[in-house]
Amino acid sequence: MADANEHLDKIMQELRRGTITIGALSQLSEPQYGYSLVTMLSDKGIHVEPGTLYPLLRRLEKQGLLESKWDTNESRPRKYYLLSKTGKEVFDLLVTEWKTIASSLDQIIENKEGEKHGDD
Amino acid sequence: MEMINRYIYAVTQKLPQSQREDIAIELRGLIEDMLEERGGQGNRKENDVEEVLLELGSPRTLADKYRGTKKYLIGPELFDSYILVVKIVLIVMSSLIGVGFIVQTILDPVSILDHFIDMIVSLVTTLPTAFGWTTFWFAIGELCGGTKQKDLTGKEWKPADLPPIPDEKRQIKRSESIVGIIIYTIIIVFLAFSNEYFGIWVFQDQFNGVVPFLNEQTYGSYLLFILLIFGAGIIKECLKLVAGKWTYRLAAYTTIVNAISMAAILFMISGPDFWNPDFMNQLAEAGVVTAGSESFETVTAIWNQSTFWILILFIIGLAWDAADGFIKARKK
């Protein structure tokens, strides 16, 4: 079982990598700074390490999906991220893709379970 | 607080200069947010700092995530050829040292233990050096061109570009080329460093010295040609190794390399004073043949004719080698 968990960890890591991008993009139609995004996502059941999210936000900004602005009025300077125009388009496309994948996978898994029950 | 500074420094140190400041401010904000959420005070606060830093992970991992790319000495594009070259270099060096041990032991069997120790010492010092240098040159290659290689071959790939599966008859076995390289290297090292052993070995109860084939006075000036001839052989084997199968182009290259070797051999052998001028006398002195006897005459005749026959053999061999390439390339 320990072995299975090890495999699970690795696969889950790969699986999460893409979903975190979707999760982050989904929350950025309003400007957010990194840590507020971590809390927002975790409130919604998506747990992201700040050490993963911060570099991801930077990468998305570099790719032009996000725009950023420093806010220096608060007690500590914070970098706020916001979806760019391209970012919005990409997010909409991603959502469609995601739904297709999710429903296809659902079907495959349901069928599999159906077969199993049939065998019993 | 000091621990936080140290952490931020450790992370940003590993990042490009241009991003350091920005990431440092962001990271400090993040750590403070995380601390605030925990809300500890006094002693508790120091524990919190440690916890937060542990959650962020080691500075190296975090910096890697920010950088996004892996750092490596030799990238995946060069790695296959790197491994191949390392293998060849190590095999060639070990065989050289092994052959050296065997030769020394034949010459002087009494001190076999010394020779053995010498061999081990050579292995321990030479192999890591060879490995290091090979790695060094590949790392240089990676630095200069490793990433550019993609641009060079970066044309849109088409299924038509797929190379045909090589015919078994046209395929060149890697082991064949590697053995070839080893043999050529051994010959070069042998002729370059111990040409005085290239001759008739006289054994009477024990090893009694060598009657050399070559003229030791003029030998130095011919060494360049020997390097050229056998170096050309090594280049030929490398070409075969890279090509992997016989093609007309490869056969043409082989022919050119062989022609160069042939020219060098012709020039060298037909030149004056290449062979040992006192060969027959030395042979008689060493007691292998008795001067004036019938066998002495025979050996003299063979010795005088040898230049001609060696030349013929070399030419046939090299011509056959070139023709063989064309024949194999034509096979369908």
XYZ file of C-alpha atoms in Angstrom:
452
model
C 0.000 0.000 0.000
C 2.934 2.312 0.738
C 4.034 1.600 -2.800
C 0.650 2.540 -4.173
C 0.717 5.793 -2.235
C 4.105 6.633 -3.680
C 2.795 6.157 -7.200
C -0.318 8.111 -6.350
C 1.766 11.028 -5.086
C 3.739 11.241 -8.291
C 0.723 11.011 -10.564
C -1.272 13.475 -8.486
C 1.608 15.935 -8.718
C 1.470 15.784 -12.497
C -2.299 15.947 -12.498
C -2.411 18.983 -10.206
C 0.138 20.968 -12.148
C -2.325 21.791 -14.916
C -5.390 22.195 -12.745
C -3.675 24.772 -10.560
C -3.234 26.976 -13.622
C -6.951 26.800 -14.330
C -7.729 27.425 -10.660
C -5.501 30.481 -10.513
C -6.806 31.950 -13.758
C -10.393 31.422 -12.613
C -9.948 33.754 -9.625
C -8.153 36.555 -11.394
C -10.905 38.483 -13.123
C -10.484 40.676 -10.024
C -6.960 41.714 -9.020
C -5.487 39.473 -6.321
C -2.108 39.168 -4.695
C -0.451 35.828 -4.271
C -1.374 34.978 -0.716
C -4.992 36.097 -1.020
C -5.226 33.749 -3.969
C -3.811 30.887 -1.879
C -6.494 31.468 0.791
C -9.301 31.905 -1.761
C -8.396 28.664 -3.529
C -7.989 26.714 -0.313
C -11.413 27.985 0.904
C -12.794 26.476 -2.306
C -11.092 23.157 -1.626
C -8.080 23.579 -3.892
C -4.918 23.365 -1.871
C -1.914 25.117 -3.427
C 1.475 25.599 -1.875
C 2.528 29.250 -1.987
C 5.925 28.015 -3.182
C 4.188 26.635 -6.261
C 1.689 29.401 -6.875
C 4.062 32.376 -6.709
C 6.416 31.126 -9.410
C 3.385 30.062 -11.478
C 1.915 33.580 -11.334
C 5.217 34.984 -12.534
C 5.383 32.532 -15.399
C 1.811 33.324 -16.467
C 2.662 37.005 -16.359
C 5.742 36.439 -18.495
C 3.603 34.526 -21.002
C 1.244 37.487 -21.141
C -1.802 35.807 -19.595
C -1.644 38.013 -16.517
C -0.924 41.638 -15.849
C 0.550 42.839 -12.601
C 0.753 45.983 -10.545
C 2.538 46.782 -7.319
C 0.366 48.277 -4.605
C 2.547 50.191 -2.168
C -0.226 51.921 -0.220
C -0.780 49.097 2.222
C 1.378 48.167 5.206
C 3.560 46.061 2.968
C 4.023 46.252 -0.802
C 1.984 43.677 -2.664
C 2.013 42.562 -6.248
C -1.502 42.283 -7.647
C -2.208 40.040 -10.615
C -5.109 40.391 -13.058
C -6.182 38.469 -16.159
C -5.044 40.137 -19.370
C -7.175 40.129 -22.507
C -5.344 37.087 -23.846
C -5.572 35.545 -20.392
C -9.350 35.812 -20.447
C -9.567 34.184 -23.880
C -7.212 31.408 -22.860
C -9.158 30.802 -19.652
C -12.481 30.485 -21.525
C -10.935 28.018 -23.970
C -9.349 26.099 -21.107
C -12.687 25.764 -19.330
C -14.270 24.231 -22.419
C -11.384 21.831 -22.829
C -11.511 20.921 -19.168
C -15.211 20.163 -19.299
C -14.704 17.875 -22.290
C -11.897 16.015 -20.570
C -13.862 15.754 -17.306
C -16.999 14.401 -18.957
C -15.059 11.938 -21.125
C -13.159 10.676 -18.129
C -16.356 10.479 -16.107
C -17.857 8.333 -18.764
C -14.868 6.045 -18.953
C -14.747 5.610 -15.188
C -18.509 5.102 -14.842
C -18.486 2.470 -17.578
C -15.625 0.702 -15.907
C -17.488 0.603 -12.622
C -20.626 -0.532 -14.422
C -18.703 -3.446 -15.919
C -17.335 -4.376 -12.515
C -20.760 -4.458 -10.970
C -21.996 -6.437 -13.940
C -19.344 -9.066 -13.271
C -20.381 -9.391 -9.639
C 13.694 38.205 11.260
C 17.294 37.421 10.449
C 16.318 33.915 9.371
C 13.840 35.389 6.880
C 16.518 37.615 5.386
C 18.820 34.646 5.065
C 16.102 32.616 3.390
C 15.237 35.335 0.868
C 18.899 35.875 0.124
C 19.419 32.140 -0.417
C 16.535 32.002 -2.910
C 17.271 35.168 -4.890
C 20.997 34.358 -5.053
C 20.152 31.523 -7.420
C 18.025 33.699 -9.717
C 18.934 36.024 -12.583
C 20.008 39.481 -11.410
C 17.109 41.239 -13.132
C 14.434 39.368 -11.170
C 16.099 39.342 -7.782
C 14.738 42.519 -6.295
C 11.155 41.958 -7.433
C 11.038 38.405 -6.162
C 12.682 39.400 -2.872
C 9.946 41.972 -2.123
C 7.205 39.567 -3.140
C 8.668 36.753 -1.103
C 9.005 38.946 1.990
C 5.371 39.963 1.641
C 4.346 36.337 1.338
C 6.283 35.265 4.423
C 4.808 38.147 6.438
C 1.291 37.235 5.277
C 1.839 33.652 6.280
C 3.202 34.718 9.683
C 0.309 37.073 10.227
C -2.131 34.249 9.592
C -0.458 32.164 12.277
C -0.534 35.193 14.587
C 2.086 34.019 17.062
C 3.957 36.359 19.366
C 7.292 36.379 21.204
C 8.839 32.915 21.341
C 5.936 31.495 19.463
C 6.792 33.806 16.619
C 10.218 32.264 16.088
C 8.688 28.815 15.794
C 6.228 30.234 13.305
C 9.043 31.578 11.152
C 10.620 28.165 11.030
C 7.315 26.517 10.183
C 6.604 28.982 7.399
C 10.038 28.547 5.861
C 9.673 24.775 6.041
C 6.354 25.067 4.247
C 7.970 27.090 1.472
C 10.585 24.381 1.080
C 14.321 24.500 0.563
C 15.614 27.655 -1.153
C 16.984 25.557 -3.982
C 13.635 23.964 -4.835
C 11.881 27.304 -4.668
C 14.496 28.967 -6.851
C 14.186 26.087 -9.337
C 10.457 26.695 -9.524
C 11.006 30.389 -10.165
C 13.605 29.652 -12.807
C 11.368 27.105 -14.472
C 14.181 25.373 -16.338
C 16.450 22.616 -15.189
C 20.146 23.251 -15.075
C 22.374 20.645 -16.565
C 25.872 20.163 -17.836
C 24.941 18.041 -20.821
C 21.394 18.261 -22.073
C 19.176 15.472 -23.371
C 20.026 16.340 -26.989
C 23.706 15.621 -26.574
C 23.390 12.942 -23.941
C 23.207 9.908 -26.224
C 26.315 10.821 -28.178
C 28.019 11.776 -24.922
C 27.429 8.346 -23.419
C 28.638 6.668 -26.619
C 31.860 8.702 -26.720
C 32.515 8.165 -23.016
C 32.132 4.414 -23.513
C 34.502 4.387 -26.488
C 37.092 6.539 -24.727
C 37.014 4.422 -21.570
C 37.162 1.137 -23.489
C 40.052 2.369 -25.663
C 42.020 3.676 -22.674
C 41.499 0.486 -20.639
C 42.533 -1.733 -23.547
C 45.640 0.376 -24.116
C 46.631 0.047 -20.484
C 45.807 -3.680 -20.555
C 47.927 -4.276 -23.661
C 50.730 -2.239 -22.111
C 50.637 -4.534 -19.077
C 50.748 -7.687 -21.227
C 53.662 -6.407 -23.325
C 55.645 -5.370 -20.257
C 55.011 -8.719 -18.638
C 56.272 -10.593 -21.711
C 59.406 -8.454 -21.783
C 60.093 -8.738 -18.097
C 58.067 -11.517 -16.453
C 59.960 -11.352 -13.163
C 58.520 -8.007 -12.110
C 54.948 -8.884 -13.005
C 53.791 -7.547 -9.646
C 55.307 -4.121 -10.393
C 53.691 -4.103 -13.810
C 50.395 -5.032 -12.261
C 50.625 -2.188 -9.757
C 51.608 0.158 -12.597
C 48.531 -0.952 -14.497
C 46.218 -0.313 -11.545
C 47.791 3.109 -10.956
C 47.395 3.988 -14.644
C 43.782 2.855 -14.613
C 42.983 4.884 -11.513
C 44.663 8.036 -12.828
C 43.928 7.830 -16.551
C 40.295 6.750 -16.647
C 38.937 9.599 -14.483
C 41.072 12.069 -16.471
C 39.723 10.756 -19.766
C 36.187 10.826 -18.382
C 36.688 14.371 -17.145
C 38.025 15.686 -20.424
C 35.287 14.066 -22.461
C 32.681 15.541 -20.151
C 34.421 18.910 -20.308
C 34.305 19.104 -24.098
C 30.697 18.004 -24.236
C 29.803 20.586 -21.597
C 31.506 23.237 -23.758
C 29.501 21.945 -26.715
C 26.320 22.192 -24.675
C 27.168 25.746 -23.630
C 27.877 26.925 -27.159
C 25.548 24.919 -29.308
C 23.507 22.471 -27.283
C 20.411 24.587 -27.465
C 21.052 25.787 -30.982
C 20.961 22.265 -32.308
C 17.211 22.456 -32.190
C 17.243 25.529 -34.403
C 19.537 23.822 -36.874
C 17.293 20.821 -37.363
C 14.222 22.728 -36.331
C 12.496 22.548 -39.718
C 8.957 21.299 -39.653
C 9.165 17.534 -39.368
C 7.560 15.447 -42.093
C 7.001 11.686 -42.076
C 8.908 11.623 -45.378
C 12.006 12.654 -43.435
C 12.043 9.316 -41.645
C 15.245 7.467 -42.492
C 14.699 4.038 -43.997
C 15.308 1.072 -41.726
C 18.861 0.086 -42.563
C 19.380 -3.174 -44.364
C 21.245 -5.730 -42.248
C 23.829 -6.027 -44.967
C 24.392 -2.286 -45.105
C 24.435 -1.819 -41.372
C 27.756 -1.149 -39.672
C 28.165 -2.828 -36.335
C 29.227 -0.402 -33.641
C 31.476 -2.983 -32.032
C 33.349 -3.323 -35.326
C 34.210 0.386 -35.436
C 35.083 0.478 -31.745
C 37.460 -2.466 -32.095
C 38.946 -0.695 -35.112
C 39.529 2.484 -33.126
C 41.118 0.496 -30.300
C 43.489 -1.306 -32.690
C 44.522 1.885 -34.477
C 45.144 3.632 -31.155
C 47.224 0.743 -29.866
C 49.306 0.784 -33.073
C 49.841 4.541 -32.845
C 50.862 4.428 -29.197
C 53.075 1.416 -29.819
C 54.845 2.960 -32.817
C 55.096 6.409 -31.261
C 56.470 5.455 -27.888
C 58.138 2.094 -28.287
C 59.086 1.708 -31.921
C 62.322 0.032 -30.836
C 60.179 -2.988 -29.987
C 58.808 -3.136 -33.518
C 60.976 -5.857 -34.997
C 62.093 -9.420 -34.525
C 61.992 -10.352 -30.882
C 64.920 -12.516 -29.927
C 64.267 -15.072 -27.217
C 67.099 -17.279 -26.022
C 65.967 -18.767 -22.727
C 64.712 -15.295 -21.953
C 63.987 -12.059 -23.765
C 67.222 -10.927 -25.373
C 66.329 -7.722 -27.159
C 64.850 -6.745 -30.465
C 66.221 -6.423 -33.955
C 64.227 -3.397 -35.092
C 62.623 -3.169 -38.526
C 62.833 0.594 -38.651
C 65.777 2.921 -38.922
C 65.951 4.571 -35.549
C 67.991 7.543 -36.784
C 65.402 8.694 -39.308
C 62.385 7.388 -37.481
C 61.476 10.688 -35.830
C 60.788 12.384 -39.149
C 58.531 9.545 -40.256
C 56.469 9.585 -37.100
C 54.245 12.303 -38.532
C 53.306 10.053 -41.436
C 52.532 7.167 -39.137
C 50.256 9.427 -37.115
C 48.620 10.571 -40.362
C 48.056 7.037 -41.654
C 46.567 5.563 -38.503
C 44.865 8.795 -37.474
C 43.110 8.632 -40.845
C 42.048 5.120 -39.896
C 40.528 6.397 -36.655
C 38.697 9.160 -38.531
C 37.357 6.542 -40.928
C 36.041 4.403 -38.086
C 34.438 7.445 -36.453
C 32.682 8.298 -39.721
C 31.376 4.741 -39.898
C 30.225 4.959 -36.291
C 28.308 8.171 -36.918
C 26.792 7.020 -40.212
C 25.710 3.653 -38.838
C 25.115 2.229 -42.310
C 26.869 2.088 -45.652
C 25.949 4.835 -48.087
C 27.631 6.096 -51.226
C 28.662 9.204 -49.408
C 30.284 7.240 -46.605
C 31.995 4.990 -49.140
C 33.307 8.098 -50.915
C 34.675 9.520 -47.656
C 36.288 6.163 -46.877
C 37.935 6.175 -50.300
C 39.301 9.676 -49.783
C 40.672 8.805 -46.340
C 42.196 5.611 -47.744
C 43.773 7.515 -50.628
C 45.412 9.899 -48.164
C 46.753 6.967 -46.134
C 48.012 5.323 -49.285
C 49.854 8.445 -50.417
C 51.454 8.744 -46.992
C 52.522 5.095 -47.021
C 53.958 5.357 -50.530
C 55.938 8.440 -49.637
C 57.212 6.948 -46.417
C 58.130 3.450 -47.478
C 59.778 4.408 -50.738
C 61.804 7.136 -49.085
C 65.420 6.402 -48.233
C 66.486 5.157 -44.831
C 63.044 4.153 -43.671
C 64.006 0.604 -42.853
C 66.815 -0.412 -40.532
C 69.881 -0.486 -42.835
C 71.761 -2.904 -40.588
C 68.859 -5.278 -40.151
C 70.556 -8.359 -41.615
C 73.816 -7.801 -39.754
C 72.006 -7.288 -36.465
C 69.952 -10.387 -37.090
C 73.126 -12.384 -37.584
C 74.709 -10.810 -34.499
C 71.703 -11.723 -32.411
C 72.235 -15.311 -33.507
C 68.919 -15.768 -35.254
C 70.604 -16.687 -38.537
C 74.214 -17.466 -39.319
C 75.891 -15.160 -41.834
C 76.618 -16.881 -45.134
C 74.275 -19.799 -44.551
C 71.454 -20.669 -46.915
C 68.766 -19.391 -44.572
C 70.671 -16.096 -44.333
C 70.365 -15.702 -48.100
C 66.668 -16.478 -47.985
C 65.993 -13.981 -45.217
C 68.035 -11.336 -47.040
C 65.985 -11.896 -50.156
C 62.739 -11.594 -48.196
C 64.005 -8.486 -46.404
C 64.961 -6.794 -49.666
C 61.687 -7.640 -51.311
C 59.583 -6.748 -48.322
C 59.084 -3.070 -49.196
C 57.506 -4.056 -52.478
C 55.229 -6.691 -51.005
C 54.156 -4.601 -48.026
C 53.251 -1.857 -50.455
C 51.224 -4.269 -52.571
C 49.459 -5.649 -49.499
C 48.606 -2.163 -48.216
C 47.284 -1.037 -51.587
C 45.175 -4.163 -52.027
C 43.882 -3.844 -48.491
C 42.955 -0.172 -48.789
C 41.486 -0.557 -52.273
C 39.441 -3.526 -51.113
C 38.262 -1.584 -48.073
C 37.031 1.237 -50.311
C 35.447 -1.105 -52.870
C 33.767 -3.047 -50.081
C 32.097 0.155 -48.896
C 30.651 0.810 -52.354
C 29.466 -2.770 -52.723
C 27.738 -2.661 -49.338
C 26.223 0.736 -50.116
C 24.739 -0.604 -53.349
C 23.048 -3.575 -51.706
C 19.322 -3.190 -51.609
